[in-house]
Short mmCIF file of C-alpha atoms in Angstrom, two decimals:
data_model
loop_
_atom_site.label_atom_id
_atom_site.label_comp_id
_atom_site.label_asym_id
_atom_site.label_seq_id
_atom_site.Cartn_x
_atom_site.Cartn_y
_atom_site.Cartn_z
CA MET P 30 -26.26 1.13 -4.88
CA ILE P 31 -24.56 -1.61 -2.85
CA VAL P 32 -20.87 -1.06 -2.20
CA ALA P 33 -18.89 -4.17 -1.37
CA VAL P 34 -16.61 -4.56 1.59
CA GLU P 35 -13.24 -5.35 0.08
CA ARG P 36 -9.57 -5.50 0.91
CA THR P 37 -6.66 -3.60 -0.56
CA LEU P 38 -2.92 -3.50 0.01
CA SER P 39 -1.17 -0.34 1.13
CA ILE P 40 2.55 0.22 1.44
CA LEU P 41 4.02 3.15 3.31
CA LYS P 42 7.24 3.63 1.39
CA PRO P 43 10.73 4.34 2.77
CA ASP P 44 10.27 8.12 2.45
CA ALA P 45 7.08 8.07 4.54
CA TYR P 46 8.78 5.83 7.10
CA ALA P 47 11.77 8.20 7.31
CA LYS P 48 9.54 11.28 7.67
CA GLY P 49 7.77 9.77 10.69
CA CYS P 50 4.28 10.24 9.29
CA LEU P 51 3.09 6.64 9.70
CA GLY P 52 0.67 7.45 12.51
CA GLU P 53 -0.94 10.27 10.57
CA VAL P 54 -1.35 8.13 7.45
CA LEU P 55 -2.90 5.30 9.49
CA ARG P 56 -5.23 7.83 11.16
CA ARG P 57 -6.40 8.99 7.72
CA PHE P 58 -7.15 5.42 6.63
CA GLU P 59 -9.19 4.80 9.77
CA ALA P 60 -10.99 8.17 9.57
CA ALA P 61 -12.07 7.23 6.03
CA GLY P 62 -13.60 3.98 7.29
CA LEU P 63 -10.76 1.63 6.38
CA ARG P 64 -9.84 -0.93 9.02
CA VAL P 65 -6.21 -2.03 9.28
CA LEU P 66 -6.70 -5.77 9.10
CA ALA P 67 -3.02 -6.78 9.06
CA ILE P 68 0.20 -4.78 9.28
CA LYS P 69 3.94 -5.38 9.37
CA SER P 70 7.15 -3.49 8.97
CA LEU P 71 9.92 -4.93 6.82
CA TRP P 72 12.92 -4.02 4.71
CA LEU P 73 12.44 -5.28 1.15
CA THR P 74 15.26 -7.15 -0.51
CA ALA P 75 16.09 -6.40 -4.14
CA SER P 76 14.54 -9.72 -5.21
CA GLN P 77 11.32 -8.96 -3.31
CA ALA P 78 11.05 -5.47 -4.81
CA GLU P 79 11.81 -6.79 -8.31
CA ALA P 80 9.15 -9.49 -7.96
CA PHE P 81 6.53 -7.15 -6.50
CA TYR P 82 7.06 -4.46 -9.14
CA GLY P 83 7.70 -6.98 -11.94
CA VAL P 84 4.89 -5.51 -14.03
CA HIS P 85 7.17 -2.47 -14.51
CA ARG P 86 10.29 -4.50 -15.38
CA GLU P 87 10.53 -3.10 -18.93
CA ARG P 88 9.88 0.50 -17.89
CA PRO P 89 12.83 2.93 -17.73
CA PHE P 90 12.18 3.71 -14.04
CA PHE P 91 12.23 0.07 -12.86
CA ARG P 92 15.83 0.01 -11.51
CA ASP P 93 15.34 3.33 -9.70
CA LEU P 94 12.05 2.08 -8.22
CA VAL P 95 13.70 -1.10 -6.91
CA ALA P 96 16.60 0.92 -5.46
CA PHE P 97 14.18 3.31 -3.75
CA MET P 98 11.94 0.58 -2.34
CA THR P 99 14.99 -1.18 -0.85
CA SER P 100 16.51 2.02 0.58
CA GLY P 101 14.74 1.76 3.94
CA PRO P 102 11.99 0.01 5.83
CA VAL P 103 8.39 -0.03 4.63
CA VAL P 104 5.07 -0.77 6.31
CA VAL P 105 2.75 -3.12 4.43
CA GLN P 106 -0.85 -3.41 5.45
CA VAL P 107 -4.14 -4.88 4.45
CA LEU P 108 -6.95 -2.36 4.59
CA GLU P 109 -10.56 -3.49 4.68
CA GLY P 110 -13.73 -1.51 4.20
CA ARG P 111 -16.47 -0.49 1.84
CA ASP P 112 -15.02 0.17 -1.60
CA ALA P 113 -11.53 -0.08 -0.05
CA VAL P 114 -9.57 0.10 -3.32
CA ALA P 115 -11.22 3.32 -4.50
CA THR P 116 -11.23 4.84 -1.01
CA ASN P 117 -7.51 4.21 -0.60
CA ARG P 118 -6.72 5.57 -4.05
CA ARG P 119 -8.72 8.74 -3.29
CA LEU P 120 -6.82 9.18 0.00
CA MET P 121 -3.44 8.64 -1.72
CA GLY P 122 -3.97 11.17 -4.51
CA ALA P 123 -2.25 11.30 -7.89
CA THR P 124 1.01 9.37 -8.34
CA ASP P 125 2.94 12.62 -8.80
CA PRO P 126 2.66 14.56 -5.51
CA LYS P 127 2.88 17.83 -7.46
CA LYS P 128 -0.35 16.88 -9.25
CA ALA P 129 -2.11 15.38 -6.21
CA ASP P 130 -5.04 17.22 -4.66
CA THR P 131 -4.35 19.20 -1.50
CA GLY P 132 -4.95 17.10 1.60
CA THR P 133 -4.11 13.76 -0.01
CA ILE P 134 -1.33 11.60 1.41
CA ARG P 135 0.93 12.08 -1.58
CA ALA P 136 0.41 15.86 -1.68
CA ASP P 137 1.15 16.14 2.03
CA PHE P 138 4.01 13.63 2.40
CA GLY P 139 5.40 12.82 -1.07
CA SER P 140 8.28 14.76 -2.58
CA HIS P 141 8.31 13.56 -6.20
CA ILE P 142 6.82 10.91 -8.47
CA GLU P 143 9.08 8.15 -7.14
CA ALA P 144 9.21 9.17 -3.47
CA ASN P 145 5.46 9.57 -3.21
CA ALA P 146 4.95 8.12 0.29
CA VAL P 147 2.51 5.30 -0.49
CA HIS P 148 1.57 2.47 -2.82
CA GLY P 149 -1.97 1.19 -3.19
CA SER P 150 -3.58 -1.57 -5.21
CA ASP P 151 -5.27 -0.38 -8.40
CA SER P 152 -8.07 -2.99 -8.50
CA ALA P 153 -9.64 -5.73 -6.39
CA GLN P 154 -7.83 -8.37 -8.47
CA THR P 155 -4.46 -6.68 -8.04
CA ALA P 156 -5.20 -6.24 -4.33
CA ALA P 157 -5.73 -9.98 -3.89
CA GLU P 158 -2.41 -10.72 -5.64
CA GLU P 159 -0.51 -8.04 -3.72
CA ILE P 160 -1.95 -9.09 -0.36
CA ALA P 161 -0.92 -12.70 -1.05
CA PHE P 162 2.60 -11.48 -1.88
CA PHE P 163 3.10 -10.11 1.65
CA PHE P 164 0.64 -12.00 3.86
CA SER P 165 0.02 -15.71 4.21
CA GLN P 166 -3.53 -16.99 4.37
CA SER P 167 -2.92 -18.02 7.97
CA GLU P 168 -1.94 -14.45 8.88
CA LEU P 169 -5.25 -13.22 7.51
CA THR P 170 -7.38 -16.13 8.72
CA ALA P 171 -6.07 -15.70 12.26
CA LEU P 172 -7.69 -12.27 12.23
CA MET P 173 -11.15 -13.49 11.24
CA PRO P 174 -13.74 -13.47 14.03
CA ALA P 175 -14.71 -16.92 15.30
CA GLU P 176 -18.02 -18.19 13.99
CA SER P 177 -20.74 -18.21 16.61
CA GLY P 178 -21.26 -21.62 18.12
CA SER P 179 -17.84 -22.94 17.13
CA ALA P 180 -15.40 -24.09 19.74
#
């Protein structure tokens, strides 16, 4: 079975940032074979959070989610590796940290379903859209290795 190298978006949420576990979470990504292709720290505005989580606009938790995601800085990153979406989702664990398997990021660093330490893309298609939300093509292209023979 051939497993494709793909990209996924990961967000370390304000609770993870505040707990000071960024280094450990990044170490886990790398130990699982995911390369951090691009990374930046930012503080989401309400309009950014509303746009990013727009798919949940009609859900009862939407306002609380936006408030939480704008409550402190986040780290957004593009992870790349074999089967990156599934690998990241396995590392994150279940959305509710109380239901997440022991040793997953959410079980170890999340406190409840909303403050669950990390966000990760749920499919390759979603990953492409989410990556484009936070990273310009030039930010990603600048990281591509130069082709041999090109000057």
